[in-house]
Short mmCIF file of C-alpha atoms and ligand atoms in Angstrom, two decimals:
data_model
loop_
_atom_site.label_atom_id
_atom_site.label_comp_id
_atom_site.label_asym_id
_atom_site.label_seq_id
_atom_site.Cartn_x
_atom_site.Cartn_y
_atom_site.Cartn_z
CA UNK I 1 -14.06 22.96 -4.32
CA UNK I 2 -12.99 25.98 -2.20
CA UNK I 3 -11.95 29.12 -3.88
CA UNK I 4 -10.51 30.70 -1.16
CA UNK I 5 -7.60 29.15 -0.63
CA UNK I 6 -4.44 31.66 -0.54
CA UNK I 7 -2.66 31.20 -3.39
CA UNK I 8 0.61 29.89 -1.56
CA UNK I 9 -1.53 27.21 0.17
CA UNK I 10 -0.58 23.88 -1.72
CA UNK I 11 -3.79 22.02 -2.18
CA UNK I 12 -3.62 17.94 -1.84
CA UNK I 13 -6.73 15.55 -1.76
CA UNK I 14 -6.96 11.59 -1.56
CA UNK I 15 -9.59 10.52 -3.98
CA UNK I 16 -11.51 7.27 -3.28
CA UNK I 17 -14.79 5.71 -2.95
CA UNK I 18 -15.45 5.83 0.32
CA UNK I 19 -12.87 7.40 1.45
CA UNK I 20 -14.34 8.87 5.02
CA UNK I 21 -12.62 6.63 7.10
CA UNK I 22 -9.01 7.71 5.22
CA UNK I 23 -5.86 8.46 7.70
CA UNK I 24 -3.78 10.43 4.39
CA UNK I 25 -5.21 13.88 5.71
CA UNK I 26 -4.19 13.37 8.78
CA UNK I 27 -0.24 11.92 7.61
CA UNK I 28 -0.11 14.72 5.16
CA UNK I 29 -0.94 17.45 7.80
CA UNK I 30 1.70 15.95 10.20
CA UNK I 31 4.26 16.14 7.60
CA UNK I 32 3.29 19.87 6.46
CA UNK I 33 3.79 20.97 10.18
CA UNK I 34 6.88 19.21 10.75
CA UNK I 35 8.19 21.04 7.02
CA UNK I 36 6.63 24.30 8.34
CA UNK I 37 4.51 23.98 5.38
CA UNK I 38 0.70 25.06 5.34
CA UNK I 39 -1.07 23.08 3.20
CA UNK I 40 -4.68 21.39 2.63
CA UNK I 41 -5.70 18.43 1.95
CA UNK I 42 -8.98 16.73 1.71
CA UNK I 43 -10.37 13.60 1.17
CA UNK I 44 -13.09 13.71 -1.34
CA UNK I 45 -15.58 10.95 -2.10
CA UNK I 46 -15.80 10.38 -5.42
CA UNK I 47 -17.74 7.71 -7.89
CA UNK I 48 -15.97 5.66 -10.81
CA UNK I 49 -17.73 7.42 -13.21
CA UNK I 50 -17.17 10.75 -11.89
CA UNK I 51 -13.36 10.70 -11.18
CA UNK I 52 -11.53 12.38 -14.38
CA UNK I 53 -14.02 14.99 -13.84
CA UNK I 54 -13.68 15.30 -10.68
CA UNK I 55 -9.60 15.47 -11.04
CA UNK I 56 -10.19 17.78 -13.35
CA UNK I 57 -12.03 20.11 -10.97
CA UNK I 58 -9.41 19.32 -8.29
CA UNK I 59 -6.72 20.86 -11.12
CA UNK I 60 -9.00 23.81 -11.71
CA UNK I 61 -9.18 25.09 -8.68
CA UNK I 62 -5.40 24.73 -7.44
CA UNK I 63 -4.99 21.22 -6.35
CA UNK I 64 -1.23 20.33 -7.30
CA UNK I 65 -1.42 16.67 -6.14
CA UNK I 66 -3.66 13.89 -5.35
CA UNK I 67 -3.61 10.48 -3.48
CA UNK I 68 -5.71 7.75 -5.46
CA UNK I 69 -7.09 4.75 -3.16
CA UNK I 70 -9.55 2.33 -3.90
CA UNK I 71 -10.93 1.76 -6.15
CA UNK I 72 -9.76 4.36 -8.63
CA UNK I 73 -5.66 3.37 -9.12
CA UNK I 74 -6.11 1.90 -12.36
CA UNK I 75 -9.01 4.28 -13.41
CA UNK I 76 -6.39 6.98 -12.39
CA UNK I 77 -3.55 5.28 -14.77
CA UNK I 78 -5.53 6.00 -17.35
CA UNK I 79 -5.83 9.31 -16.85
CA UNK I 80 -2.54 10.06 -16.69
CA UNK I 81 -0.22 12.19 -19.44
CA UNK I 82 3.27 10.00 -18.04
CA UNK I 83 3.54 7.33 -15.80
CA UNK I 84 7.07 6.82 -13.48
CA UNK I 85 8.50 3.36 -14.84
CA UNK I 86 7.40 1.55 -11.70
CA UNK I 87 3.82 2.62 -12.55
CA UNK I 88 4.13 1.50 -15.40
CA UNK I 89 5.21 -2.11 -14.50
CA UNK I 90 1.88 -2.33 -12.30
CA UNK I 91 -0.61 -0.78 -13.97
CA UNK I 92 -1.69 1.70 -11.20
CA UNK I 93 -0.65 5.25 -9.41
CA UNK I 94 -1.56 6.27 -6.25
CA UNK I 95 0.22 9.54 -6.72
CA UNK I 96 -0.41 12.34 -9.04
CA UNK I 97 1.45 15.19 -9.28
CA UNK I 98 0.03 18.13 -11.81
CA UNK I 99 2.49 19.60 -14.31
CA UNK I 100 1.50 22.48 -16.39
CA UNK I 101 -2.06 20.95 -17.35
CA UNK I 102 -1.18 17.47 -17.50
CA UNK I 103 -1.24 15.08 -14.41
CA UNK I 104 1.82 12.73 -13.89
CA UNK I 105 1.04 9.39 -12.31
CA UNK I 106 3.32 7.28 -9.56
CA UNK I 107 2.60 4.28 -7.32
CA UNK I 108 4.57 4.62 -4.02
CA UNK I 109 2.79 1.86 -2.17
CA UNK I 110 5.68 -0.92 -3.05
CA UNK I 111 8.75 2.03 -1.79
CA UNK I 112 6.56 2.35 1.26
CA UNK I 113 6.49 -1.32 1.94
CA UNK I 114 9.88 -2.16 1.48
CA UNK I 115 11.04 0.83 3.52
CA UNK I 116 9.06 -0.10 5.94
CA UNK I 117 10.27 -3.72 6.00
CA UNK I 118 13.81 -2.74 6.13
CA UNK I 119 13.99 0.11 7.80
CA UNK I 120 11.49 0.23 10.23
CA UNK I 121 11.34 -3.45 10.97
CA UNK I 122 15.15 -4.11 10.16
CA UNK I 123 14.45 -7.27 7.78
CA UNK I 124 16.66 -7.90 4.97
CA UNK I 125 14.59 -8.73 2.37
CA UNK I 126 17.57 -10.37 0.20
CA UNK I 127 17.58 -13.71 -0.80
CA UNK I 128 13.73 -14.24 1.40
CA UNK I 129 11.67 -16.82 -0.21
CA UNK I 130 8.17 -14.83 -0.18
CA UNK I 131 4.57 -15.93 -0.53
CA UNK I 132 2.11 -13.31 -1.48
CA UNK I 133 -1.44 -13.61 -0.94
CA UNK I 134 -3.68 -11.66 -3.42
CA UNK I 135 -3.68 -10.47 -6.58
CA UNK I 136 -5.65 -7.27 -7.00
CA UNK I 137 -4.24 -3.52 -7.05
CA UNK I 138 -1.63 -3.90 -3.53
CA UNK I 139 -0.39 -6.90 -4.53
CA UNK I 140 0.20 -5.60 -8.16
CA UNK I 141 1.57 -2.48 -6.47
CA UNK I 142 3.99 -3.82 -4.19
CA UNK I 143 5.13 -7.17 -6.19
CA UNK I 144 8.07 -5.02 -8.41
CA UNK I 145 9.59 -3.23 -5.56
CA UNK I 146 9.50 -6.49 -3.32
CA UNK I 147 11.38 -8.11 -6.77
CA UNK I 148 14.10 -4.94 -6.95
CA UNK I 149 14.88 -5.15 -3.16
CA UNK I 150 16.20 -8.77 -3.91
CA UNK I 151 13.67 -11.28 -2.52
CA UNK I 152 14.75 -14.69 -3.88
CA UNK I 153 10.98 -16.02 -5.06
CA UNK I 154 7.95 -14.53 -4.91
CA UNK I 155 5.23 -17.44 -4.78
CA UNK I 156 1.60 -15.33 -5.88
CA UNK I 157 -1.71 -17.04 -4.53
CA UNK I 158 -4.93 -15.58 -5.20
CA UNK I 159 -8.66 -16.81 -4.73
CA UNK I 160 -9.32 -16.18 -8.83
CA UNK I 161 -6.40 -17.70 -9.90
CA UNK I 162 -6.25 -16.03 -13.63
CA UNK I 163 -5.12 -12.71 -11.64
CA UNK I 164 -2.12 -15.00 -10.05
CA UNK I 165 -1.00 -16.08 -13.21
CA UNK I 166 -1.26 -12.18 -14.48
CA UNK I 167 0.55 -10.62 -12.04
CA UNK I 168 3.56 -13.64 -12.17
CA UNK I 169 3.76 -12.96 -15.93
CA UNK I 170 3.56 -9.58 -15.26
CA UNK I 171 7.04 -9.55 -13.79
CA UNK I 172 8.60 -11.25 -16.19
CA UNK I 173 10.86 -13.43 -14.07
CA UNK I 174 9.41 -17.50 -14.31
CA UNK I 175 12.23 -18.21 -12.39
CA UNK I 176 11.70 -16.22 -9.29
CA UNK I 177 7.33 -15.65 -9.81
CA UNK I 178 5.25 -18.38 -9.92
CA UNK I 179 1.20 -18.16 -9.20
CA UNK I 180 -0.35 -21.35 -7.04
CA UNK I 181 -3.61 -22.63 -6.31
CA UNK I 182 -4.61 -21.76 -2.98
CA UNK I 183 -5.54 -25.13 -2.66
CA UNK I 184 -2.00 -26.46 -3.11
CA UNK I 185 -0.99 -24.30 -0.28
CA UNK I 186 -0.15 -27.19 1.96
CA UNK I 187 2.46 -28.23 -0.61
CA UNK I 188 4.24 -24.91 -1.19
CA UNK I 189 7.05 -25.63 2.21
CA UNK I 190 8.24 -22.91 4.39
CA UNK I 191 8.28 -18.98 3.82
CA UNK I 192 10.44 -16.52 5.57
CA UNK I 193 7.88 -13.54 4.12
CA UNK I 194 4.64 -13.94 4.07
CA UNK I 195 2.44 -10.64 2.96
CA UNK I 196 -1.30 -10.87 2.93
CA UNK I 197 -2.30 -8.09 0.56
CA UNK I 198 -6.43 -9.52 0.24
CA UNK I 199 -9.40 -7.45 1.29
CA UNK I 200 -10.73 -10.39 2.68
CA UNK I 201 -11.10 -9.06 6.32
CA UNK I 202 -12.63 -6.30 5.15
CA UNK I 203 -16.03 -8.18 4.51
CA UNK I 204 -15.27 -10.03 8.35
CA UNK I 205 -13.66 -13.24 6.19
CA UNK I 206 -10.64 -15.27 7.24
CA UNK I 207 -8.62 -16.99 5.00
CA UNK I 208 -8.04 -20.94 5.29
CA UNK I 209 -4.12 -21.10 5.74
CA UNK I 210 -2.07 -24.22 6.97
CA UNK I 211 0.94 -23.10 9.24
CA UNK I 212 3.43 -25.28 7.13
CA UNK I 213 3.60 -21.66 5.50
CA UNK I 214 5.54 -20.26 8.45
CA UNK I 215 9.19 -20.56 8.67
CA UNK I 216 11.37 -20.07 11.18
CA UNK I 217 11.92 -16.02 11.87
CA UNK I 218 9.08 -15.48 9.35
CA UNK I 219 7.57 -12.13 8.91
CA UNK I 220 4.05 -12.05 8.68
CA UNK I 221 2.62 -8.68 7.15
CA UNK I 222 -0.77 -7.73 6.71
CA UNK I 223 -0.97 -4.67 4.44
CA UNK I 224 -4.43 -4.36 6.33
CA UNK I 225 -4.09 -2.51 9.48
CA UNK I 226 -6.64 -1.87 12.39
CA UNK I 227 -9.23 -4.75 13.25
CA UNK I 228 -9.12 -5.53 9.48
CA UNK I 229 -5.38 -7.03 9.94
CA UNK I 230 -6.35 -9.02 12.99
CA UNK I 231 -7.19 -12.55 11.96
CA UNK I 232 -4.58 -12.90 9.55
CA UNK I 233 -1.90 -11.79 12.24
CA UNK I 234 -3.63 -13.87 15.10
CA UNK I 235 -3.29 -17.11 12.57
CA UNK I 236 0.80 -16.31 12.10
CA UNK I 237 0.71 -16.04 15.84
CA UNK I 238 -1.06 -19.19 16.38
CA UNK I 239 1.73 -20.74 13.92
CA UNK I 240 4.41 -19.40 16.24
CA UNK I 241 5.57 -16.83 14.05
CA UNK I 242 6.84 -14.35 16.53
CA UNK I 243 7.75 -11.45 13.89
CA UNK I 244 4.68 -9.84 12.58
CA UNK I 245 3.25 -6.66 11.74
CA UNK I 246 0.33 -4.50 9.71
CA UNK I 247 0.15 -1.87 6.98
CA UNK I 248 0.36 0.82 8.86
CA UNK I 249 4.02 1.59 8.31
CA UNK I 250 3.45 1.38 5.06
CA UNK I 251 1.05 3.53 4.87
CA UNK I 252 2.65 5.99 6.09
CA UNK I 253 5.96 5.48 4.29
CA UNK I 254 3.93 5.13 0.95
CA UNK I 255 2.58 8.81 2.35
CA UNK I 256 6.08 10.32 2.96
CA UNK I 257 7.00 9.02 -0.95
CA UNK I 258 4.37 10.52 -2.05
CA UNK I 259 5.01 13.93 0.01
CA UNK I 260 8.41 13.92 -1.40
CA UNK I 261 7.64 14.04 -4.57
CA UNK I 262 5.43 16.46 -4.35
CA UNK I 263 7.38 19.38 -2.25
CA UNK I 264 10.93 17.97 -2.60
CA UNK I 265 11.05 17.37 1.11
CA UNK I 266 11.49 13.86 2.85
CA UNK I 267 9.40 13.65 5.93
CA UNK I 268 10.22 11.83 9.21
CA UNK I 269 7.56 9.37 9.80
CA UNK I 270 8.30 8.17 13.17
CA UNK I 271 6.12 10.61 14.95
CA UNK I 272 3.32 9.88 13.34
CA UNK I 273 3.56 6.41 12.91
CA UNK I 274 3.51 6.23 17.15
CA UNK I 275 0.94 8.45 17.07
CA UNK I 276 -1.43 6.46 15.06
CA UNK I 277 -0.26 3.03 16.68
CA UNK I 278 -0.36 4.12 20.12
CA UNK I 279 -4.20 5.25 18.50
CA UNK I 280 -5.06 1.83 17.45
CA UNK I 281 -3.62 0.10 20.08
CA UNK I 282 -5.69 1.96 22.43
CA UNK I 283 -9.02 1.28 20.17
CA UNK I 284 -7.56 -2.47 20.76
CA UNK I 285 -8.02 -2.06 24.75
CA UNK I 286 -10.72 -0.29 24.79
CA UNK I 287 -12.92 -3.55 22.84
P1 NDP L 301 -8.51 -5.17 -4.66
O1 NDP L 301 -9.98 -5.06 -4.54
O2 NDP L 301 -7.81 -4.69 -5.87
O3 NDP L 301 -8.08 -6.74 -4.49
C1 NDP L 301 -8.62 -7.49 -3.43
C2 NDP L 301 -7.83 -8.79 -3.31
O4 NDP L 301 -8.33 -9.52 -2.18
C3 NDP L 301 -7.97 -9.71 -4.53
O5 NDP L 301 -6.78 -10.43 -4.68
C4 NDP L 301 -9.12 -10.61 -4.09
O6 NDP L 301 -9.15 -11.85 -4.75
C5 NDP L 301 -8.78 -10.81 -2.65
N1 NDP L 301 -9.91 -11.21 -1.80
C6 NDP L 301 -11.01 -10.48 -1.51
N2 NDP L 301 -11.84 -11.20 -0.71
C7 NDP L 301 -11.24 -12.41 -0.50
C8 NDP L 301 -11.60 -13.57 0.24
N3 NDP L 301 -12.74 -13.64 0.94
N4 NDP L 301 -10.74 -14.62 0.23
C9 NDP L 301 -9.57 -14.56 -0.46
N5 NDP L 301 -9.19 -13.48 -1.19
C10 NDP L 301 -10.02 -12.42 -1.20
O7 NDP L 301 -7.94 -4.47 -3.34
P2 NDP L 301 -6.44 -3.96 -3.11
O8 NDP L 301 -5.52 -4.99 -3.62
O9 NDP L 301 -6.26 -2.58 -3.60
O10 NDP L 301 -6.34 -3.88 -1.52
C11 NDP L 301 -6.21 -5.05 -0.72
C12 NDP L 301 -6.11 -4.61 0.74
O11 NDP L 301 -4.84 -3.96 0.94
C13 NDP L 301 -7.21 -3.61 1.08
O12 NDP L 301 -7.95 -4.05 2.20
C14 NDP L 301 -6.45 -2.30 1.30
O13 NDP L 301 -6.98 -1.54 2.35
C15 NDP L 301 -5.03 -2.76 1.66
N6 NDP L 301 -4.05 -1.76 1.22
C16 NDP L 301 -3.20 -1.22 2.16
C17 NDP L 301 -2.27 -0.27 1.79
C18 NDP L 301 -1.36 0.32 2.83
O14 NDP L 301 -0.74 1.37 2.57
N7 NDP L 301 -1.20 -0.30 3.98
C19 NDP L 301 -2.16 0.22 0.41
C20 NDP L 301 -3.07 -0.45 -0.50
C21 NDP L 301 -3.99 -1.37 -0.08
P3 NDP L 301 -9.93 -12.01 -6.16
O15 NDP L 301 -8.97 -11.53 -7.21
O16 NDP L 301 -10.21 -13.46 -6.24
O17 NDP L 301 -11.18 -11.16 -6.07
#
């Protein structure tokens, strides 16, 4: 860690494993200059085992907030002196924020999503009947906020079905969050959200979905973005779903949260967000 950073430099990082390929760095840095802030931030590669030490480092030598990504959220939790309620309900932060010597933990990813949803995309989430595929840290992450904003049932599917049932119990609500086989997902009717939050494109896999899922004026939302987000957003396309979008505004709404609570400032996002879209839509061309 650098120690010659001027002291009224504020020092961010984004701890994950690997975490070369992360965009936060470059979100943060947009927001700074559009604050007339000058900050750093850095995106440091770092090994289960070695992260409290690591964050512990980070602390010593200035750094006054961090971005946890995969796969350290929960790891992170764990680490943490308080927790925000909505960490609390799902078991993960993506944001800490040092106090004195103690590190306070958030999880902004399910604000991001739902800003993003109804601000950016103008879709009322209220009274939406809403199938969520996945069960692992996003889906835990964004599953209360989608909840708060008013959806009317949240239907939770996942590929090890134990984490389903974990994440509907988890919310507390039987009436509104039920898990599902995925093989039963040709019985589960019409959804006006559906919200793939698996890594399976990550690993080049496409899930098996029937398009009796899509409803009319779905949304389909990938919380992947980039070539990771295509095959689930090409299969709501081939369904006719004409509403559909990645995780890219959410990323960089769960950024903004997490900039706010940091230097009291709200960001604007657009910018940024056509910046990095006209980016990936040019990588798209280019193939
Ligand atoms: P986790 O590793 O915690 O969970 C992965 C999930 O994907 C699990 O539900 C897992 O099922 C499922 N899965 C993996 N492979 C397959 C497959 N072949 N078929 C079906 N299901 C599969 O990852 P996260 O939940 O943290 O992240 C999920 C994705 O969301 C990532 O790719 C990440 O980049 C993205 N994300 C985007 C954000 C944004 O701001 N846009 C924020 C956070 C995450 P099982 O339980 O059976 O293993």
């Amino acid at each position: 860690m650098s120690d010659t950073v001027a002291e009224n430099v504020r020092q961010f990082a984004v701890f994950g494993h690997p975490v070369a390929h992360s965009l936060s760095p470059r979100i943060h840095q947009a927001f700074a200059r559009q604050q007339g802030m000058t900050i750093t931030y850095r995106a440091i590669d770092v090994a289960p085992a070695d992260l409290a030490a690591a964050l512990a480092q980070f602390a010593a030598s200035g750094g006054m907030g961090a971005n946890i990504t995969l796969p350290h959220k929960e790891a992170a939790f764990a680490l943490c002196a308080a927790r925000s309620d909505r960490a609390a309900r799902c078991g993960s932060v993506n944001t800490l924020t040092r106090v004195g010597d103690r590190w306070h933990g958030d999880i902004t990813d399910g604000a991001g999503l739902v800003r993003d949803l109804t601000e950016r995309q103008q879709f009322d989430l209220r009274g939406r009947r809403t199938l969520l595929l996945g069960a692992g840290g996003a889906a835990r992450g964004v599953a209360p906020a989608l909840f708060d904003a008013g959806i009317a049932e949240l239907v939770i599917v996942n590929r090890s079905p134990e984490r389903a049932d974990a994440l509907a119990d988890a919310l507390g609500d039987p009436r509104r969050a039920h898990s599902r086989y995925w093989n039963d997902l040709g019985t589960l009717g019409e959804f006006d959200l559906l919200i793939n939050a698996t890594s399976a494109g990550r690993a080049g896999g496409t899930l098996e979905l029937p398009f009796s899922l899509i409803g009319p004026r779905a949304l389909a939302v990938d919380l992947n973005y980039g070539e990771i987000a295509v095959p689930f957003l090409a299969w709501a396309e081939s369904g006719g779903c004409n509403k559909r979008s990645d995780g890219l505004g959410m990323l960089v709404e769960q950024a903004a949260e997490s900039f706010a609570i940091w230097t009291g400032k709200r960001p604007s996002t657009e910018a940024i967000f056509d910046e990095l879209s006209q980016q990936a839509r040019a990588l798209h061309t280019a193939d």
